[in-house]
Tab-separated table of C-alpha atoms in Angstrom:
chain	number	residue	atom	x	y	z
A	299	MET	CA	-35.769	-12.338	25.816
A	300	GLY	CA	-37.852	-15.457	26.392
A	301	ASP	CA	-35.478	-17.455	24.217
A	302	THR	CA	-32.422	-16.600	26.331
A	303	PRO	CA	-31.221	-19.549	28.452
A	304	VAL	CA	-31.484	-19.362	32.229
A	305	GLY	CA	-28.668	-17.299	33.761
A	306	GLY	CA	-28.503	-14.945	30.761
A	307	SER	CA	-25.700	-16.856	29.015
A	308	ALA	CA	-25.319	-16.344	25.290
A	309	TYR	CA	-26.003	-19.079	22.783
A	310	ARG	CA	-23.116	-21.501	22.290
A	311	ARG	CA	-22.222	-23.079	18.995
A	312	PRO	CA	-22.941	-26.801	19.003
A	313	VAL	CA	-19.848	-28.961	19.485
A	314	PRO	CA	-19.288	-31.066	16.336
A	315	SER	CA	-19.227	-34.800	16.761
A	316	PRO	CA	-15.975	-36.755	16.257
A	317	LYS	CA	-17.385	-38.130	12.989
A	318	LYS	CA	-17.915	-34.602	11.658
A	319	ILE	CA	-14.394	-33.579	12.726
A	320	THR	CA	-12.895	-36.574	10.917
A	321	ALA	CA	-14.923	-35.826	7.778
A	322	ALA	CA	-13.823	-32.163	7.806
A	323	ARG	CA	-10.189	-33.216	8.191
A	324	GLN	CA	-10.512	-35.580	5.253
A	325	VAL	CA	-11.989	-32.803	3.114
A	326	ARG	CA	-9.081	-30.514	3.994
A	327	GLN	CA	-6.583	-33.228	3.152
A	328	GLN	CA	-8.262	-33.813	-0.206
A	329	LEU	CA	-8.239	-30.090	-0.960
A	330	HIS	CA	-4.498	-29.985	-0.185
A	331	LEU	CA	-4.003	-32.929	-2.595
A	332	ASP	CA	-1.771	-34.578	0.021
A	333	LEU	CA	1.157	-32.483	-1.202
A	334	VAL	CA	4.385	-32.309	0.797
A	335	ARG	CA	5.950	-28.853	0.695
A	336	SER	CA	9.633	-28.401	-0.106
A	337	GLU	CA	11.800	-26.627	2.449
A	338	LYS	CA	13.705	-25.018	-0.452
A	339	ALA	CA	10.607	-23.792	-2.288
A	340	THR	CA	11.229	-20.136	-1.419
A	341	VAL	CA	14.888	-20.415	-2.433
A	342	HIS	CA	14.006	-21.944	-5.808
A	343	LEU	CA	11.246	-19.409	-6.456
A	344	THR	CA	13.640	-16.576	-5.613
A	345	THR	CA	16.142	-18.025	-8.097
A	346	PHE	CA	13.372	-18.231	-10.682
A	347	VAL	CA	12.242	-14.619	-10.174
A	348	VAL	CA	15.743	-13.156	-9.998
A	349	SER	CA	16.866	-14.956	-13.175
A	350	ALA	CA	13.665	-13.894	-14.973
A	351	VAL	CA	14.005	-10.217	-14.019
A	352	SER	CA	17.717	-10.236	-14.854
A	353	THR	CA	16.980	-11.798	-18.243
A	354	ILE	CA	14.459	-9.066	-19.054
A	355	MET	CA	16.896	-6.323	-18.072
A	356	ILE	CA	19.832	-7.835	-19.969
A	357	THR	CA	17.700	-8.568	-23.049
A	358	ARG	CA	16.351	-5.029	-23.261
A	359	GLY	CA	19.803	-3.586	-22.647
A	360	TYR	CA	21.292	-5.709	-25.430
A	361	LEU	CA	18.507	-4.785	-27.860
A	362	ALA	CA	18.940	-1.074	-27.085
A	363	LEU	CA	22.691	-1.302	-27.701
A	364	THR	CA	22.316	-3.179	-31.002
A	365	GLY	CA	19.427	-1.169	-32.422
A	366	TYR	CA	16.749	-3.821	-31.916
A	367	PRO	CA	17.787	-6.360	-34.574
A	368	GLN	CA	15.429	-9.105	-35.722
A	369	ILE	CA	16.461	-12.692	-36.283
A	370	GLY	CA	15.450	-13.410	-39.865
A	371	GLY	CA	16.315	-9.992	-41.259
A	372	ASP	CA	14.358	-8.962	-44.355
A	373	SER	CA	13.393	-12.507	-45.315
A	374	GLY	CA	9.871	-12.101	-43.963
A	375	LEU	CA	10.583	-14.307	-40.967
A	376	HIS	CA	10.831	-13.042	-37.418
A	377	VAL	CA	12.033	-15.428	-34.708
A	378	ALA	CA	10.841	-13.676	-31.559
A	379	HIS	CA	12.767	-14.393	-28.369
A	380	VAL	CA	9.558	-15.730	-26.850
A	381	LEU	CA	10.344	-18.956	-28.768
A	382	PRO	CA	13.699	-19.731	-27.110
A	383	GLY	CA	12.025	-18.670	-23.877
A	384	GLY	CA	9.401	-21.363	-24.347
A	385	LEU	CA	12.077	-23.932	-25.163
A	386	LEU	CA	13.979	-23.092	-21.982
A	387	MET	CA	10.812	-23.430	-19.894
A	388	LEU	CA	10.235	-26.790	-21.590
A	389	ALA	CA	13.798	-27.808	-20.691
A	390	ALA	CA	13.125	-26.881	-17.040
A	391	LEU	CA	9.995	-29.048	-17.026
A	392	VAL	CA	11.853	-31.966	-18.608
A	393	MET	CA	14.502	-31.732	-15.886
A	394	GLY	CA	11.782	-32.119	-13.275
A	395	PHE	CA	10.243	-35.070	-15.106
A	396	ALA	CA	13.415	-36.918	-16.020
A	397	PHE	CA	15.482	-36.725	-12.826
A	398	ILE	CA	14.888	-37.398	-9.141
A	399	GLY	CA	16.441	-35.896	-6.041
A	400	ARG	CA	17.367	-32.305	-5.288
A	401	GLY	CA	20.029	-31.963	-7.993
A	402	PRO	CA	17.923	-30.736	-10.944
A	403	ARG	CA	15.783	-28.277	-8.978
A	404	PRO	CA	18.217	-25.330	-8.698
A	405	VAL	CA	19.169	-25.714	-12.364
A	406	ALA	CA	15.518	-26.021	-13.409
A	407	ALA	CA	14.675	-22.867	-11.421
A	408	LEU	CA	17.491	-20.963	-13.139
A	409	VAL	CA	16.771	-22.226	-16.664
A	410	GLY	CA	13.013	-21.837	-16.228
A	411	GLY	CA	13.497	-18.301	-14.928
A	412	VAL	CA	15.567	-17.312	-17.959
A	413	GLY	CA	12.927	-18.818	-20.253
A	414	PHE	CA	10.093	-17.084	-18.427
A	415	GLY	CA	11.978	-13.771	-18.609
A	416	LEU	CA	12.352	-14.105	-22.398
A	417	PHE	CA	8.669	-14.998	-22.633
A	418	LEU	CA	7.376	-12.177	-20.430
A	419	ASP	CA	9.638	-9.588	-22.053
A	420	GLU	CA	7.358	-9.643	-25.106
A	421	VAL	CA	4.119	-9.204	-23.142
A	422	GLY	CA	3.503	-5.944	-25.030
A	423	LYS	CA	3.052	-7.932	-28.244
A	424	PHE	CA	0.524	-10.242	-26.604
A	425	VAL	CA	-1.841	-7.546	-25.336
A	426	THR	CA	-1.850	-5.080	-28.251
A	427	ALA	CA	-3.500	-5.354	-31.648
A	428	ASP	CA	-0.410	-4.032	-33.476
A	429	ASN	CA	2.116	-6.255	-31.610
A	430	ASP	CA	3.743	-3.266	-29.896
A	431	TYR	CA	6.901	-4.431	-28.096
A	432	PHE	CA	7.277	-0.930	-26.627
A	433	PHE	CA	3.771	-0.882	-25.111
A	434	GLY	CA	3.962	1.590	-22.201
A	435	PRO	CA	2.227	-0.448	-19.459
A	436	ALA	CA	4.311	-3.572	-20.245
A	437	PRO	CA	6.779	-2.968	-17.356
A	438	ALA	CA	3.839	-2.576	-14.983
A	439	ILE	CA	2.394	-5.921	-16.134
A	440	MET	CA	5.760	-7.612	-15.591
A	441	TYR	CA	6.061	-5.969	-12.203
A	442	VAL	CA	2.640	-7.204	-11.048
A	443	VAL	CA	3.448	-10.773	-12.123
A	444	PHE	CA	6.721	-10.874	-10.211
A	445	VAL	CA	5.348	-9.157	-7.129
A	446	LEU	CA	2.496	-11.677	-6.952
A	447	LEU	CA	5.002	-14.530	-7.152
A	448	VAL	CA	7.233	-13.118	-4.409
A	449	VAL	CA	4.378	-12.094	-2.089
A	450	THR	CA	2.701	-15.497	-2.469
A	451	ALA	CA	5.951	-17.257	-1.587
A	452	GLN	CA	6.559	-15.056	1.467
A	453	VAL	CA	2.993	-15.403	2.767
A	454	GLY	CA	2.999	-19.161	2.300
A	455	ARG	CA	6.336	-19.462	4.059
A	456	HIS	CA	5.374	-17.509	7.181
A	457	ARG	CA	1.717	-18.483	7.458
A	458	ARG	CA	2.274	-22.194	7.995
A	459	PRO	CA	5.831	-23.417	8.692
A	460	LEU	CA	6.839	-26.929	7.735
A	461	SER	CA	5.678	-29.631	10.121
A	462	ASP	CA	8.113	-32.181	11.549
A	463	ARG	CA	6.692	-34.823	9.228
A	464	GLU	CA	7.335	-32.605	6.211
A	465	LYS	CA	10.892	-31.987	7.412
A	466	VAL	CA	11.483	-35.734	7.619
A	467	ALA	CA	9.989	-36.158	4.139
A	468	ASN	CA	12.367	-33.483	2.812
A	469	ALA	CA	15.286	-35.286	4.436
A	470	ALA	CA	14.223	-38.504	2.701
A	471	HIS	CA	14.181	-36.576	-0.584
A	472	VAL	CA	17.752	-35.430	0.047
A	473	LEU	CA	18.770	-39.024	0.803
A	474	VAL	CA	18.086	-39.875	-2.857
A	475	ASP	CA	21.071	-37.766	-3.903
A	476	GLY	CA	23.171	-39.264	-1.126
A	477	LEU	CA	22.509	-42.814	-2.289
A	478	ALA	CA	23.483	-41.796	-5.820
A	479	GLY	CA	26.708	-40.144	-4.610
A	480	ARG	CA	25.520	-36.636	-5.527
A	481	LEU	CA	25.062	-35.065	-2.082
A	482	PRO	CA	27.486	-32.306	-0.954
A	483	ASP	CA	28.689	-32.745	2.609
A	484	SER	CA	27.497	-29.258	3.617
A	485	ARG	CA	23.926	-30.118	2.614
A	486	ARG	CA	24.137	-33.455	4.404
A	487	GLN	CA	25.256	-31.782	7.631
A	488	GLU	CA	22.393	-29.284	7.334
A	489	VAL	CA	19.840	-32.098	7.047
A	490	LEU	CA	21.422	-34.021	9.933
A	491	ARG	CA	21.053	-30.971	12.170
A	492	THR	CA	17.384	-30.738	11.221
A	493	LEU	CA	16.815	-34.405	12.035
A	494	ASP	CA	18.602	-34.011	15.374
A	495	SER	CA	15.891	-31.539	16.389
A	496	ILE	CA	13.119	-34.042	15.573
A	497	SER	CA	12.511	-37.004	17.847
A	498	ASP	CA	8.816	-37.846	17.797
A	499	VAL	CA	8.352	-38.588	14.075
A	500	ARG	CA	8.516	-42.174	12.949
A	501	GLY	CA	11.552	-42.970	10.816
A	502	ALA	CA	13.516	-39.827	11.716
A	503	GLN	CA	16.289	-41.688	13.551
A	504	GLN	CA	16.605	-44.381	10.895
A	505	LEU	CA	16.833	-41.713	8.213
A	506	ARG	CA	19.504	-39.899	10.194
A	507	ASP	CA	21.586	-43.073	10.426
A	508	LEU	CA	21.350	-43.587	6.664
A	509	LEU	CA	22.411	-40.025	5.916
A	510	ALA	CA	25.299	-40.272	8.378
A	511	ASP	CA	26.655	-43.254	6.427
A	512	VAL	CA	26.408	-41.562	3.021
A	513	GLU	CA	29.716	-40.856	1.313
A	514	PRO	CA	30.262	-37.168	0.443
A	515	ARG	CA	30.085	-36.211	-3.199
A	516	VAL	CA	33.285	-36.169	-5.201
A	517	SER	CA	33.346	-33.000	-7.305
A	518	PRO	CA	33.137	-33.666	-11.082
A	519	LEU	CA	34.973	-30.428	-11.879
A	520	PRO	CA	38.564	-30.570	-13.137
A	521	GLN	CA	41.181	-29.876	-10.497
A	522	ARG	CA	41.944	-26.371	-11.780
A	523	PHE	CA	38.296	-25.275	-11.739
A	524	GLU	CA	37.746	-26.964	-8.398
A	525	VAL	CA	40.573	-24.968	-6.819
A	526	LEU	CA	39.288	-21.717	-8.364
A	527	TRP	CA	35.744	-22.400	-7.166
A	528	ARG	CA	36.970	-23.172	-3.652
A	529	ARG	CA	38.910	-19.912	-3.544
A	530	ILE	CA	35.868	-17.915	-4.676
A	531	ALA	CA	33.594	-19.720	-2.202
A	532	ALA	CA	36.129	-19.177	0.589
A	533	ALA	CA	36.368	-15.458	-0.220
A	534	LEU	CA	32.571	-15.077	-0.157
A	535	ALA	CA	32.399	-17.042	3.093
A	536	ARG	CA	35.015	-14.767	4.683
A	537	VAL	CA	33.060	-11.682	3.669
A	538	ALA	CA	29.771	-13.175	4.855
A	539	SER	CA	31.203	-14.313	8.191
A	540	SER	CA	32.832	-10.967	8.923
A	541	ARG	CA	31.393	-8.950	11.777
A	542	PHE	CA	31.025	-6.062	9.327
A	543	ALA	CA	29.094	-8.066	6.702
A	544	VAL	CA	25.662	-6.741	7.675
A	545	THR	CA	27.015	-3.191	7.827
A	546	VAL	CA	28.476	-3.519	4.331
A	547	VAL	CA	25.220	-4.929	2.924
A	548	THR	CA	23.209	-2.158	4.571
A	549	ALA	CA	25.488	0.592	3.263
A	550	LEU	CA	25.438	-0.810	-0.280
A	551	LEU	CA	21.650	-1.121	-0.204
A	552	VAL	CA	21.271	2.518	0.850
A	553	LEU	CA	23.695	3.695	-1.852
A	554	GLN	CA	21.958	1.499	-4.423
A	555	ALA	CA	18.486	2.824	-3.610
A	556	LEU	CA	19.491	6.480	-3.447
A	557	GLY	CA	21.696	6.169	-6.544
A	558	ALA	CA	18.791	5.007	-8.699
A	559	ALA	CA	16.635	7.893	-7.474
A	560	VAL	CA	19.398	10.430	-8.159
A	561	VAL	CA	19.967	9.098	-11.703
A	562	VAL	CA	16.270	9.270	-12.588
A	563	ILE	CA	15.832	12.758	-11.150
A	564	SER	CA	18.976	14.016	-12.904
A	565	LEU	CA	17.562	12.783	-16.216
A	566	TRP	CA	14.196	14.452	-15.611
A	567	ARG	CA	12.119	15.097	-18.705
A	568	ALA	CA	8.811	16.964	-18.599
A	569	SER	CA	6.613	14.241	-20.067
A	570	GLU	CA	3.675	12.238	-18.795
A	571	SER	CA	5.416	8.865	-19.250
A	572	TYR	CA	8.540	10.047	-17.464
A	573	ARG	CA	6.491	11.133	-14.469
A	574	LEU	CA	5.332	7.531	-14.113
A	575	ILE	CA	8.942	6.321	-14.382
A	576	THR	CA	10.070	8.787	-11.730
A	577	ALA	CA	7.181	7.916	-9.425
A	578	GLY	CA	7.875	4.187	-9.781
A	579	THR	CA	11.603	4.619	-9.115
A	580	LEU	CA	10.992	6.794	-6.056
A	581	THR	CA	8.390	4.330	-4.774
A	582	GLY	CA	10.840	1.455	-5.125
A	583	THR	CA	13.494	3.523	-3.355
A	584	ALA	CA	11.100	4.292	-0.488
A	585	VAL	CA	10.165	0.625	-0.097
A	586	SER	CA	13.839	-0.433	-0.109
A	587	VAL	CA	14.770	2.170	2.494
A	588	ALA	CA	11.791	1.183	4.668
A	589	PHE	CA	12.907	-2.469	4.590
A	590	ILE	CA	16.438	-1.384	5.499
A	591	GLY	CA	15.012	0.505	8.472
A	592	LEU	CA	13.074	-2.556	9.619
A	593	GLY	CA	16.216	-4.634	9.262
A	594	LEU	CA	18.248	-2.232	11.394
A	595	TRP	CA	15.475	-2.185	13.995
A	596	ARG	CA	15.489	-5.999	14.253
A	597	TRP	CA	19.303	-5.998	14.315
A	598	ARG	CA	19.390	-3.654	17.296
A	599	ALA	CA	16.744	-5.801	18.993
A	600	GLY	CA	19.099	-8.791	18.750
A	601	ASP	CA	17.215	-10.697	16.046
A	602	GLY	CA	20.016	-10.932	13.500
A	603	ARG	CA	18.430	-13.522	11.217
A	604	THR	CA	15.204	-11.556	10.789
A	605	ALA	CA	17.277	-8.412	10.213
A	606	VAL	CA	19.169	-10.006	7.317
A	607	GLU	CA	15.886	-11.339	5.894
A	608	TRP	CA	14.557	-7.754	5.811
A	609	LEU	CA	17.746	-6.688	4.005
A	610	GLN	CA	17.093	-9.449	1.479
A	611	ARG	CA	13.604	-8.036	0.943
A	612	SER	CA	15.150	-4.614	0.398
A	613	ALA	CA	17.380	-5.992	-2.362
A	614	LEU	CA	14.425	-7.846	-3.886
A	615	SER	CA	12.241	-4.727	-3.871
A	616	SER	CA	15.054	-2.823	-5.575
A	617	LEU	CA	15.287	-5.557	-8.202
A	618	LEU	CA	11.528	-5.923	-8.730
A	619	ILE	CA	10.426	-2.278	-8.477
A	620	THR	CA	13.240	0.259	-8.656
A	621	GLN	CA	15.271	-1.301	-11.461
A	622	VAL	CA	12.182	-2.004	-13.601
A	623	PHE	CA	11.297	1.698	-13.732
A	624	HIS	CA	14.944	2.773	-13.638
A	625	PHE	CA	15.552	0.786	-16.815
A	626	ALA	CA	13.082	2.922	-18.758
A	627	ALA	CA	15.108	6.021	-17.846
A	628	SER	CA	18.670	4.686	-18.119
A	629	PRO	CA	19.161	1.110	-19.361
A	630	PHE	CA	22.916	1.080	-18.756
A	631	THR	CA	22.857	2.144	-15.101
A	632	ALA	CA	19.824	-0.096	-14.508
A	633	VAL	CA	21.757	-3.167	-15.701
A	634	ALA	CA	24.569	-2.217	-13.323
A	635	GLY	CA	21.963	-1.898	-10.585
A	636	VAL	CA	20.659	-5.382	-11.342
A	637	VAL	CA	24.170	-6.811	-10.981
A	638	VAL	CA	24.612	-5.061	-7.619
A	639	ASP	CA	21.227	-6.321	-6.405
A	640	LEU	CA	22.140	-9.890	-7.378
A	641	LEU	CA	25.440	-9.636	-5.508
A	642	LEU	CA	23.673	-8.261	-2.440
A	643	LEU	CA	21.106	-11.061	-2.534
A	644	GLY	CA	23.881	-13.615	-2.746
A	645	LEU	CA	25.817	-12.009	0.078
A	646	ALA	CA	22.735	-11.863	2.308
A	647	SER	CA	22.071	-15.544	1.620
A	648	SER	CA	25.680	-16.338	2.520
A	649	ILE	CA	25.330	-14.442	5.794
A	650	LEU	CA	22.273	-16.496	6.707
A	651	ARG	CA	23.970	-19.719	5.645
A	652	THR	CA	27.204	-19.085	7.582
A	653	GLY	CA	25.316	-18.062	10.714
A	654	SER	CA	27.212	-14.787	11.176
A	655	THR	CA	23.967	-13.196	12.397
A	656	ARG	CA	24.702	-14.530	15.870
A	657	ALA	CA	26.835	-11.440	16.419
A	658	SER	CA	23.577	-9.492	16.527
A	659	GLY	CA	23.023	-10.443	20.134
A	660	GLU	CA	26.084	-8.425	21.103
A	661	VAL	CA	24.874	-5.473	19.044
A	662	GLY	CA	21.437	-5.635	20.586
A	663	ALA	CA	22.891	-5.871	24.070
A	664	THR	CA	25.088	-2.844	23.678
A	665	GLY	CA	22.494	-0.835	21.794
């Protein structure tokens, strides 16, 4: 009581001096290693995870169809597919070392994901004394690895958005491709819109002027392939920009989630391992449906972009949870499910890219 200041006020923490504040800021900067975050980091990580999961599913499906052959036969040699997986991851690293600009990053994410999928597919051999490829908990180990990757990316994205300085730095990174004649016009326009929203960062206007003068990339594809690609891209854009695009994605997600659950239940076998498979599939289905519900809720509230992002999470949860367990019950239908999930992820990304979510305001207003 005698130590309480006059007036009964509680103790206040001492205000740090400006020198201490500066020192603390310097420590934080050193801990962050002065790294500039990429605005496409989540996109590239999603590509990496999706290609890795797809590789695992396709590899196991192929091995099941062909009776699990071994490269090397009876010669005493066994070339495990972890070796080409390591070579593909090496190729992805070399792409990052050898080239500058944005060009190699999507390819490196895809190639590295395929390599990592081939590597992780043999995790059962790495954690068992008898090199058991069919080790029961192997799918769970793979699942934990991928979930940690996706959750870390999502948390990092929403916890601290890119600052204006980081956005300008990303635009400067894109300019590298523009100066080399490798920048698509759609990407250039996207960066110009970002720079238009930034006015108080040094160099933003000068960078905008440079990007505005960059010549669009001339496609290296032959004329026939270029026309075919444009037709496919135009068809996807029409679907994504349709007012029914979100409805179609939602309906397919519901059918996809419930279909996996129905297949697993219809193949029910009274065994301890199958109970785990069924529980995992039903859990993945529940998570997917919950994300769909959140997406519909945000859609009716008028927040179309967030709604589509929740639908993306639903497709990802189906890919990372449902199909992993579904594969153990029915490899063939699981591979088909992976293809559907990939198409839904691509369609959701196209919806976000084309901006067709702006129709959500009308839905929210009438709902």
